[in-house]
Amino acid sequence: MKNLIDDGRPIFVQIAERIEDDIIEGGLPEEAQVPSTNQFAAFYKINPATAAKGVNLLVDEGILYKKRGIGMFVAEGARVKVIEKRKELFFEQYVITMIREAEKLGITTNQLTDMIQRGDNKR
Amino acid sequence: MKNVIEVTQLNKSYGKFNAIHDTSFTMQANKIYGLLGRNGAGKTTLMKMITAQIFPTSGDLKVFGDNPYENANILSKICFIKESQKYPDHYSILDVLEVSKSIFPNWDVNFSRLLIEDFKLPLKRKIKKLSRGMLSAVGIVIGLASRAPLTIFDEPYLGLDAVSRGLFYDRLMEDYVEHPRTVILSTHLIDEVSNLLEHILVIDNGKLILDQDAEELRGKAFTVTGQTSKVEAFLIGKETVYREPFGGLLSATVMCSQHGTDQKQAAASGLEISPVSLQQLIVHLTSGKSEQKGAIAE
Amino acid sequence: MNNITGVLKLHYRDKWSWIYIPAIILFSSFAVNLIVSFLFMNQEDMYTGGITSIVIYVFVAGIMVVGKTFSFAIGMSIRRIDYYIGTAIIGIISSALFTSLIFLFAQLEKVTDGWGTKLHFFHFSYINDGALIEQFTLYLILFLNMFFLGFIISSFARRFGYKGMFIGALVTLLLGSLAIFLLHHFEVWGSIFSWFANHTAVQIAYWLVPLTLLYLLGSYRMLRRAVV
């Protein structure tokens, strides 16, 4: 299971991302219960405190909520929220990086749009 | 949270050699700590002082709020598994387990039996006749089954193969989740345990050089690579832990002050960014500046 | 208290050192002597020093005990004082055990007139001259003294290491030589021998008691500061 976690980035961020992925892909629909931090710890072989930190990150963002004595659940509207967040991240991580790399290679914005078109057709 | 260990300006010297130098830190209850560093850095010396096996030259040391020396209440809460643990000559594994049972208040007989099966240990065999790996496994069984509120493992896996080490980490985490306690793992196999740790202390040449939350540390360092001039410009005002020139390129590992902003700055100046594992970071932190190692107490 | 029982258990688990080996030594020596006495069965009384083997064994057990178990005990989070008390108790128990055994066999030997072969293995004149309680006390003191002499030597070794042992041995040798020289010089050998001759065995044994207590105190002082 170790390969699910990559080194070099905080693990709690990665745990949060995994839960978000599940929410986007429908594995965790709204109002579904999220595995406990101990389950995360056992599955990914990580410290339970770290798993809790990842879950709490999503609680703070309103993506998960806590039912006292029962556990964590996916909040209403969580999927939309996660997708919005991911789009923002997509822009930062991929678009900006792409434009920067394009600049370096002397690719104009028009050429770049063409390339995206081409890539889309190839799919 | 309650402090299990409070160490203030602790020193241990052997003649002119300072095994531990002006070290201060605290450890909180029910966390898993990694005590990392190279061989001979002073890890074992430090842990032996914490468990009152050797005496500090100066400084203050509190375990569970008091000096552990000859303190039955405190010592009964500690289980220290060290690589160099000696056993009486005629002892079999069973003898060691029976004695452990009568010494450690939280000893779990069933758990110890399960572990013995897990590690395929021959109960009747004499300790003297065990392989190095089996001997390590005996230590691991004691450390886990004692369920001591402060459990210390000092390089507990000598001679164990990767499968058995994996088994150790699995059992440790399973049991820790059900019976939280303070665990100190002293190791140089950082990659294997880094995900288990909540807090990390790095010791080098008898000095504590890092005392930080594992998660904070994980995001803190990264490596930038690019043209030397550009990298040098980026490095100004930053804490550089390692640099490696390569042709006209320079690769440097930095500790960033704020996660995200430094990376953005590096990306903006066209540098390539790559993550740094805890193992790499600690190797960078503890290499290069090491002087001649003195003898360390066994 | 709990941990003293832990220490007792720790020692008792090592049945070889405390039961099997001394039993083997004692009874094999006795058996050999008994066989020999059968082979040479004549009217002469046969005397043997076989019993000293067990006295020496107890001394050796004392010398070995700290080296064999101290670092294990400390490694198992046992207090030094608990280790000390537990080990002293084991020493006392085994001394009492050997004393009882020898006492019992001495009486048997006397009753059977040397096992029918006039063998004197357990029962000697002079040593077994006194009242029964005195005979018992004599051996008990002897064993305790031997054990704790060994104990203080091994505690010394643990506390001060090889270097300390070397210096300690040297100092003991020098002091011993000096004492013998002085005894010679002042010609007091004669009075020493007559002192021994004028006292019963148990009276001499009593003089070992303060010595034994000194060993006990010394071992404690050293183990308190011993490291692993």
XYZ file of C-alpha atoms in Angstrom:
649
model
C 0.000 0.000 0.000
C 2.982 2.205 0.439
C 3.073 3.273 -3.189
C -0.274 4.999 -2.731
C 1.532 7.587 -0.691
C 4.343 9.426 -2.380
C 7.140 10.807 -0.360
C 8.073 14.434 -0.294
C 4.615 15.892 0.165
C 2.681 16.062 3.418
C 0.723 12.835 3.833
C -2.348 14.531 5.237
C -2.662 16.503 2.000
C -2.492 13.269 0.060
C -5.141 11.660 2.278
C -7.409 14.642 1.710
C -6.835 14.357 -2.045
C -7.713 10.643 -2.009
C -10.999 11.358 -0.271
C -11.696 14.164 -2.727
C -10.968 11.827 -5.659
C -13.443 9.339 -4.229
C -16.047 12.058 -3.897
C -15.517 13.216 -7.498
C -15.613 9.708 -8.907
C -18.716 8.830 -6.956
C -17.151 6.266 -4.663
C -18.204 8.416 -1.754
C -21.597 9.954 -2.518
C -23.048 12.728 -0.379
C -24.088 11.603 3.106
C -21.876 8.487 2.809
C -19.686 7.637 5.752
C -15.952 8.142 5.318
C -13.600 5.472 6.710
C -12.335 6.207 10.222
C -8.884 7.660 10.756
C -7.798 4.325 12.228
C -8.932 2.570 9.049
C -6.968 5.043 6.968
C -3.976 4.522 9.228
C -4.145 0.752 8.910
C -4.748 0.800 5.163
C -2.069 3.260 4.164
C 0.322 2.354 7.005
C 0.431 5.887 8.263
C 0.152 7.531 11.634
C -3.504 7.901 12.705
C -2.841 11.494 13.767
C -1.754 12.242 10.204
C -4.870 10.620 8.776
C -6.983 12.668 11.182
C -5.251 15.818 10.003
C -6.194 15.001 6.409
C -9.813 14.360 7.313
C -9.985 17.506 9.429
C -8.683 19.534 6.520
C -11.790 18.533 4.578
C -14.012 19.197 7.579
C -12.636 22.733 7.737
C -13.455 23.205 4.073
C -16.997 21.981 4.618
C -16.537 18.929 2.426
C -16.946 16.469 5.292
C -18.877 16.866 8.513
C -18.755 15.089 11.815
C -21.629 13.213 13.418
C -20.853 12.978 17.092
C -20.040 9.480 18.192
C -20.630 8.012 14.740
C -17.974 9.330 12.407
C -17.301 11.488 9.375
C -19.737 11.916 6.496
C -19.681 13.574 3.090
C -21.455 16.917 3.284
C -24.252 18.001 1.017
C -22.865 19.795 -2.029
C -19.413 18.400 -1.376
C -18.887 17.151 -4.911
C -19.531 20.553 -6.485
C -17.250 22.157 -3.949
C -14.443 19.691 -4.604
C -14.729 20.059 -8.370
C -14.577 23.874 -8.077
C -11.497 23.562 -5.924
C -9.890 21.115 -8.317
C -10.568 23.381 -11.307
C -8.740 26.158 -9.545
C -5.896 23.779 -8.812
C -5.927 22.546 -12.405
C -5.441 26.076 -13.605
C -2.523 26.604 -11.218
C -0.836 23.292 -11.711
C -1.331 22.578 -15.391
C -2.360 25.682 -17.309
C 0.122 28.083 -15.762
C 2.926 25.532 -15.998
C 2.015 24.815 -19.599
C 2.027 28.457 -20.572
C 5.366 28.944 -18.862
C 6.890 25.966 -20.668
C 5.377 27.169 -23.935
C 6.975 30.551 -23.421
C 10.313 28.893 -22.936
C 9.951 27.027 -26.218
C 8.645 30.086 -28.064
C 5.147 28.701 -28.632
C 2.623 31.488 -29.126
C -0.781 31.482 -27.458
C -2.448 30.746 -30.809
C -0.187 27.779 -31.453
C -0.958 26.567 -27.966
C -4.717 26.694 -28.589
C -4.176 24.776 -31.793
C -2.240 22.144 -29.932
C -5.017 21.753 -27.385
C -7.484 21.352 -30.257
C -5.260 18.732 -31.825
C -4.970 16.893 -28.551
C -8.724 16.913 -28.147
C -9.250 15.459 -31.658
C -6.781 12.680 -31.006
C -8.708 11.450 -27.996
C -1.082 17.631 26.199
C 0.973 16.006 28.941
C 4.701 15.751 28.439
C 6.083 12.283 28.815
C 9.678 13.374 28.468
C 11.228 16.716 29.326
C 14.912 17.085 28.648
C 16.652 20.332 29.507
C 20.249 21.115 28.548
C 21.272 17.531 28.891
C 24.946 16.664 28.554
C 26.779 13.393 28.558
C 30.488 13.279 28.110
C 33.029 10.506 28.214
C 36.271 12.226 29.040
C 36.686 14.888 26.389
C 34.139 13.333 24.061
C 30.683 14.891 24.192
C 28.232 12.118 23.373
C 25.268 14.410 23.999
C 25.676 18.133 23.964
C 23.255 20.662 25.488
C 20.154 18.894 24.299
C 16.659 20.074 25.167
C 13.309 18.772 23.943
C 9.968 17.458 25.096
C 7.898 14.500 24.007
C 4.148 14.337 24.366
C 1.951 11.453 25.384
C 0.692 8.963 22.817
C 2.645 10.161 19.837
C 5.022 8.162 17.682
C 8.420 9.799 17.568
C 11.256 9.144 15.221
C 14.705 9.642 16.691
C 16.864 9.736 13.609
C 20.514 10.154 12.924
C 23.596 8.347 11.803
C 25.226 5.544 13.714
C 27.195 6.968 16.596
C 25.288 10.243 16.595
C 24.252 9.748 20.220
C 20.780 8.234 19.863
C 21.429 5.230 22.095
C 23.241 7.354 24.686
C 20.240 9.662 24.850
C 17.767 6.818 25.258
C 19.890 5.147 27.899
C 19.736 8.347 29.925
C 15.977 8.587 29.483
C 15.648 5.049 30.838
C 18.139 5.653 33.697
C 20.553 3.032 32.427
C 23.350 5.579 32.352
C 23.672 8.905 34.130
C 23.757 12.383 32.573
C 26.887 14.451 33.133
C 24.726 17.510 33.616
C 21.297 18.844 32.805
C 17.760 17.996 33.766
C 15.762 14.966 32.740
C 12.141 14.239 33.570
C 10.174 11.199 32.461
C 6.484 11.133 33.390
C 7.175 14.257 35.422
C 10.073 13.027 37.537
C 13.629 11.757 37.512
C 13.490 8.152 36.288
C 16.543 7.034 38.300
C 15.517 4.305 40.771
C 11.901 5.400 40.427
C 9.806 2.224 40.367
C 6.639 4.011 39.329
C 8.277 5.561 36.286
C 10.443 2.634 35.277
C 7.466 0.282 35.290
C 5.983 2.460 32.541
C 9.022 2.151 30.301
C 10.043 -0.607 27.926
C 13.334 -0.034 26.144
C 14.269 -2.480 23.411
C 17.831 -2.017 22.338
C 19.866 -3.780 19.744
C 22.569 -4.696 22.254
C 20.243 -6.156 24.901
C 21.903 -9.009 26.776
C 20.102 -12.050 28.123
C 21.186 -14.534 30.794
C 23.147 -17.462 29.359
C 20.766 -20.337 29.914
C 17.617 -18.462 28.971
C 15.200 -19.716 26.356
C 12.720 -17.450 24.563
C 10.047 -18.751 26.930
C 12.124 -17.709 29.947
C 12.437 -14.184 28.591
C 8.692 -13.985 28.001
C 7.857 -15.314 31.466
C 10.138 -12.797 33.136
C 8.719 -9.991 30.980
C 5.232 -11.030 32.016
C 6.048 -10.600 35.684
C 7.836 -7.289 35.157
C 5.630 -5.275 32.798
C 2.261 -4.391 34.323
C 0.430 -4.147 30.973
C 1.891 -7.351 29.491
C -0.596 -9.076 27.172
C -0.044 -12.837 27.099
C -2.294 -13.484 24.111
C -0.722 -10.735 22.097
C 2.737 -12.093 22.887
C 1.666 -15.551 21.658
C 0.312 -14.117 18.433
C 3.544 -12.249 17.855
C 5.599 -15.368 18.566
C 3.608 -17.129 15.846
C 3.918 -14.188 13.484
C 7.678 -14.158 13.760
C 7.888 -17.971 13.849
C 9.941 -18.010 17.029
C 10.852 -21.366 18.616
C 9.821 -20.897 22.254
C 12.074 -23.552 23.712
C 15.215 -22.529 21.906
C 17.999 -20.953 23.907
C 18.609 -17.261 23.315
C 22.290 -18.035 22.709
C 21.367 -20.229 19.744
C 19.095 -17.755 17.973
C 20.012 -16.101 14.714
C 20.509 -12.339 14.770
C 17.100 -11.844 13.159
C 15.333 -14.069 15.688
C 17.025 -12.229 18.524
C 15.719 -8.956 17.124
C 12.262 -10.491 16.822
C 12.338 -11.450 20.506
C 13.007 -7.809 21.344
C 10.143 -6.718 19.124
C 7.760 -9.151 20.825
C 8.723 -7.818 24.256
C 8.435 -4.213 23.103
C 4.979 -4.697 21.637
C 3.433 -7.089 24.174
C 4.625 -5.013 27.151
C 2.320 -2.181 26.036
C 4.420 0.165 28.149
C 3.190 3.789 28.142
C 6.662 4.715 26.906
C 7.993 2.154 24.466
C 11.387 2.705 22.906
C 12.779 0.731 20.001
C 16.437 1.345 19.295
C 17.315 -0.111 15.874
C 15.163 -3.145 16.668
C 15.399 -4.913 13.328
C 19.037 -5.967 12.921
C 19.139 -9.166 10.860
C 15.445 -9.029 10.022
C 14.424 -9.260 6.383
C 12.087 -6.768 4.715
C 9.065 -9.023 5.240
C 9.639 -9.298 8.980
C 10.286 -5.593 9.269
C 7.025 -4.952 7.453
C 5.333 -7.287 9.916
C 6.787 -5.295 12.796
C 5.508 -1.990 11.426
C 2.067 -3.510 10.748
C 1.689 -4.977 14.230
C 3.013 -1.809 15.813
C 0.458 0.372 14.044
C -2.451 -2.009 14.607
C -1.722 -2.192 18.303
C -0.928 1.494 18.618
C -4.342 2.405 17.211
C -6.041 0.249 19.840
C -3.665 1.003 22.690
C -2.171 4.445 22.127
C 1.136 5.032 23.878
C 4.278 7.031 23.385
C 6.597 5.252 20.986
C 10.131 6.249 20.102
C 11.584 4.601 17.033
C 15.274 5.099 16.671
C 16.391 4.078 13.244
C 18.407 4.882 10.219
C 15.974 3.125 7.866
C 14.036 6.362 7.614
C 12.145 5.571 4.419
C 10.543 2.527 5.986
C 9.136 4.264 9.012
C 8.668 7.854 7.903
C 4.944 7.414 7.269
C 4.410 6.041 10.754
C 5.972 8.969 12.544
C 4.136 11.932 13.928
C 7.141 13.864 15.099
C 10.792 13.759 14.188
C 13.961 14.505 16.106
C 17.263 14.392 14.307
C 20.470 14.112 16.244
C 23.896 14.604 14.775
C 27.237 14.534 16.571
C 25.499 14.624 19.929
C 23.451 17.684 19.060
C 19.759 17.937 18.365
C 19.552 19.547 14.947
C 15.880 19.089 14.178
C 12.733 18.790 16.311
C 9.669 19.031 14.158
C 6.261 17.697 13.252
C 6.747 15.053 10.551
C 4.072 16.505 8.302
C 5.487 20.003 8.468
C 8.879 18.648 7.660
C 7.626 16.614 4.743
C 6.400 19.671 2.873
C 9.209 21.887 3.932
C 12.107 20.889 1.784
C 12.322 20.669 -1.965
C 15.019 20.600 -4.585
C 15.419 23.170 -7.343
C 17.485 22.552 -10.425
C 18.451 24.994 -13.131
C 21.153 27.270 -14.457
C 23.641 28.025 -11.736
C 23.119 31.781 -11.861
C 19.337 31.438 -11.644
C 19.528 28.952 -8.794
C 22.015 31.112 -6.899
C 19.690 34.078 -7.280
C 16.829 32.013 -5.937
C 18.846 30.767 -2.983
C 19.508 34.245 -1.592
C 17.938 34.546 1.837
C 16.929 30.892 1.963
C 18.169 28.016 4.093
C 20.106 25.751 1.766
C 20.801 22.298 3.155
C 22.512 20.764 0.174
C 23.926 21.810 -3.175
C 25.262 19.774 -6.041
C 26.686 21.390 -9.167
C 26.355 19.504 -12.433
C 27.963 21.106 -15.483
C 26.408 24.507 -15.842
C 23.527 23.440 -13.672
C 23.073 23.605 -9.966
C 20.779 21.439 -7.911
C 20.009 22.708 -4.432
C 17.801 21.527 -1.607
C 16.198 24.305 0.395
C 13.981 24.494 3.423
C 11.129 26.794 2.536
C 9.732 29.234 5.024
C 6.191 29.015 3.744
C 4.855 26.109 1.835
C 3.795 27.130 -1.641
C 5.175 30.627 -2.042
C 8.785 29.565 -2.415
C 7.830 26.913 -4.921
C 5.903 29.462 -6.939
C 8.874 31.775 -6.916
C 11.127 28.978 -8.111
C 8.703 27.998 -10.825
C 8.397 31.605 -11.906
C 12.143 31.840 -12.395
C 12.033 28.741 -14.553
C 13.609 26.307 -12.130
C 12.677 22.691 -11.999
C 11.195 21.632 -8.684
C 11.311 18.158 -7.275
C 10.149 16.814 -3.922
C 12.584 15.638 -1.259
C 11.854 12.579 0.815
C 12.443 12.646 4.554
C 15.276 10.188 4.094
C 17.019 12.438 1.571
C 16.444 15.513 3.696
C 17.901 13.908 6.797
C 20.858 12.539 4.885
C 21.517 16.076 3.630
C 21.140 17.511 7.113
C 23.474 15.043 8.749
C 26.160 14.595 6.113
C 29.107 16.690 5.154
C 29.561 18.456 8.403
C 30.241 15.355 10.418
C 33.604 15.342 12.112
C 35.578 12.337 13.221
C 33.241 10.176 15.257
C 34.334 9.372 18.748
C 33.546 6.191 20.595
C 30.008 5.850 21.755
C 28.935 4.075 24.905
C 27.645 0.605 24.354
C 7.819 -5.083 45.802
C 6.396 -6.373 42.565
C 9.712 -5.967 40.868
C 11.622 -7.857 43.521
C 9.460 -10.860 42.686
C 10.359 -10.118 39.074
C 14.045 -10.369 39.975
C 13.471 -13.582 41.931
C 11.731 -15.011 38.905
C 14.524 -13.779 36.685
C 17.060 -15.736 38.740
C 14.858 -18.732 39.338
C 14.289 -19.131 35.586
C 17.995 -19.845 35.360
C 17.600 -23.229 37.014
C 20.943 -24.439 35.720
C 22.937 -21.945 37.734
C 20.951 -22.195 40.939
C 19.831 -25.821 41.114
C 21.135 -28.225 38.501
C 24.834 -27.372 38.382
C 25.390 -27.139 42.167
C 23.381 -30.334 42.682
C 25.445 -32.109 40.036
C 28.698 -30.858 41.553
C 27.763 -31.820 45.084
C 26.346 -35.241 44.364
C 28.827 -36.296 41.729
C 31.624 -35.470 44.127
C 29.821 -37.368 46.843
C 29.144 -40.334 44.534
C 32.783 -40.552 43.451
C 33.953 -40.465 47.046
C 31.387 -43.026 48.083
C 32.483 -45.396 45.317
C 36.113 -44.914 46.216
C 35.363 -45.586 49.853
C 33.606 -48.807 48.844
C 36.583 -49.906 46.769
C 39.024 -49.285 49.594
C 36.769 -50.478 52.333
C 39.018 -50.996 55.317
C 38.993 -50.085 58.941
C 40.508 -46.642 58.411
C 38.267 -43.595 58.431
C 38.247 -41.872 55.031
C 38.291 -38.086 54.996
C 37.588 -35.992 51.940
C 37.400 -32.329 51.152
C 34.693 -32.878 48.548
C 32.360 -30.534 50.330
C 34.560 -27.546 49.551
C 33.491 -27.909 45.917
C 30.028 -26.651 46.782
C 31.389 -23.866 48.949
C 33.535 -22.750 46.050
C 30.590 -23.078 43.685
C 28.543 -20.670 45.805
C 31.460 -18.238 45.721
C 31.641 -18.576 41.927
C 27.862 -18.150 41.629
C 28.256 -14.874 43.515
C 31.040 -13.788 41.181
C 29.018 -14.645 38.088
C 25.593 -13.409 39.044
C 25.910 -9.687 38.342
C 27.697 -10.187 35.044
C 25.036 -12.604 33.869
C 21.873 -10.817 34.912
C 22.440 -7.158 35.784
C 22.300 -5.689 32.294
C 19.291 -7.832 31.454
C 17.470 -6.691 34.588
C 18.261 -3.019 34.037
C 17.274 -3.453 30.387
C 13.915 -4.745 31.595
C 13.262 -1.496 33.506
C 14.081 -2.961 36.918
C 15.352 -0.637 39.631
C 18.885 -1.226 40.827
C 17.727 -1.588 44.417
C 15.139 -4.190 43.409
C 17.798 -6.100 41.537
C 20.068 -5.890 44.568
C 17.451 -7.061 47.046
C 16.155 -9.812 44.772
C 19.646 -11.111 44.101
C 20.559 -11.009 47.800
C 17.397 -12.975 48.572
C 18.320 -15.587 45.977
C 21.773 -15.811 47.562
C 20.267 -16.271 50.993
C 17.734 -18.850 49.789
C 20.324 -20.958 48.013
C 22.739 -20.684 50.951
C 19.986 -21.881 53.267
C 19.143 -24.666 50.846
C 22.708 -25.961 50.620
C 23.109 -25.610 54.377
C 19.981 -27.677 55.017
C 21.116 -30.287 52.521
C 24.569 -30.617 54.028
C 23.160 -30.546 57.540
C 20.727 -33.320 56.712
C 23.352 -35.469 55.036
C 25.806 -34.838 57.872
C 23.304 -36.248 60.351
C 22.639 -39.200 58.036
C 26.348 -39.775 57.700
C 26.750 -39.777 61.441
C 23.845 -42.158 62.003
C 25.009 -44.594 59.295
C 28.584 -44.387 60.537
C 29.886 -42.958 57.281
C 27.450 -44.739 54.935
C 28.788 -48.019 56.171
C 32.193 -47.323 54.664
C 33.503 -44.866 57.243
C 33.400 -42.063 54.661
C 33.496 -38.548 56.053
C 32.031 -36.388 53.359
C 29.518 -34.251 55.247
C 30.387 -34.840 58.858
C 33.700 -33.880 60.416
C 35.049 -33.628 63.851
C 35.727 -30.053 64.975
C 33.299 -28.617 62.401
C 30.430 -30.803 63.541
C 31.433 -30.757 67.183
C 28.932 -28.166 68.378
C 25.222 -28.361 68.969
C 22.997 -29.024 65.962
C 21.960 -25.394 65.709
C 25.616 -24.392 65.786
C 26.469 -26.811 63.003
C 23.646 -25.337 60.931
C 24.642 -21.743 61.676
C 28.247 -22.455 60.797
C 27.446 -23.584 57.273
C 24.876 -20.875 56.745
C 27.382 -18.187 57.655
C 30.025 -19.822 55.513
C 27.809 -19.988 52.437
C 26.461 -16.463 52.903
C 29.964 -15.142 53.326
C 31.148 -16.887 50.187
C 28.166 -15.767 48.132
C 28.359 -12.152 49.166
C 32.114 -12.065 48.756
C 31.514 -13.177 45.172
C 28.655 -10.692 44.887
C 30.776 -7.737 45.946
C 33.500 -8.757 43.502
C 31.037 -8.921 40.617
C 29.400 -5.661 41.695
C 32.845 -4.090 41.737
C 33.511 -5.403 38.233
C 30.174 -4.031 36.995
C 30.771 -0.657 38.598
C 34.415 -0.114 37.687
C 35.021 -2.363 34.699
C 38.207 -4.192 33.766
C 40.456 -1.290 34.632
C 38.895 -1.088 38.080
C 39.258 -4.842 38.530
C 42.940 -4.662 37.675
C 43.613 -1.804 40.063
C 41.435 -3.457 42.726
C 43.332 -6.728 42.429
C 46.647 -4.908 42.594
C 45.643 -2.979 45.705
C 44.350 -6.166 47.380
C 47.589 -7.940 46.574
C 49.678 -5.107 47.996
C 47.601 -4.861 51.153
C 47.723 -8.633 51.588
C 51.496 -8.727 51.197
C 51.856 -5.851 53.607
C 49.671 -7.592 56.180
C 51.653 -10.822 55.901
C 54.896 -8.898 56.153
C 53.707 -7.126 59.296
C 52.499 -10.377 60.828
C 55.908 -11.815 60.173
C 57.697 -8.774 61.444
C 55.894 -8.688 64.754
C 55.952 -12.478 65.060
C 52.273 -12.843 65.777
C 51.678 -16.073 63.826
C 51.831 -18.102 66.960
C 49.140 -16.132 68.730
C 46.954 -16.270 65.609
C 47.159 -20.042 65.483
C 46.448 -20.370 69.161
C 43.502 -18.019 68.756
C 42.075 -20.327 66.098
C 42.788 -23.346 68.233
C 41.106 -21.834 71.267
C 37.873 -21.080 69.479
C 35.205 -23.500 68.300
C 34.350 -23.609 64.608
C 31.129 -21.716 65.040
C 32.825 -19.025 67.128
C 35.231 -18.421 64.278
C 32.318 -18.361 61.863
C 30.676 -15.593 63.875
C 33.634 -13.414 63.016
C 32.599 -13.703 59.354
C 29.251 -12.022 60.030
C 30.481 -8.393 60.128
C 32.575 -9.150 57.059
C 29.509 -10.466 55.219
C 27.524 -7.385 56.192
C 30.343 -5.244 54.860
C 30.145 -7.074 51.510
C 26.398 -6.520 51.422
C 26.745 -2.797 52.021
C 29.574 -2.476 49.520
C 27.692 -4.306 46.753
C 24.719 -2.033 47.285
C 26.806 1.123 47.082
C 28.398 -0.043 43.846
C 25.301 -1.363 42.096
C 23.468 1.886 42.807
C 25.900 3.657 40.513
C 26.500 0.871 38.011
C 25.575 1.483 34.388
C 24.647 -0.771 31.513
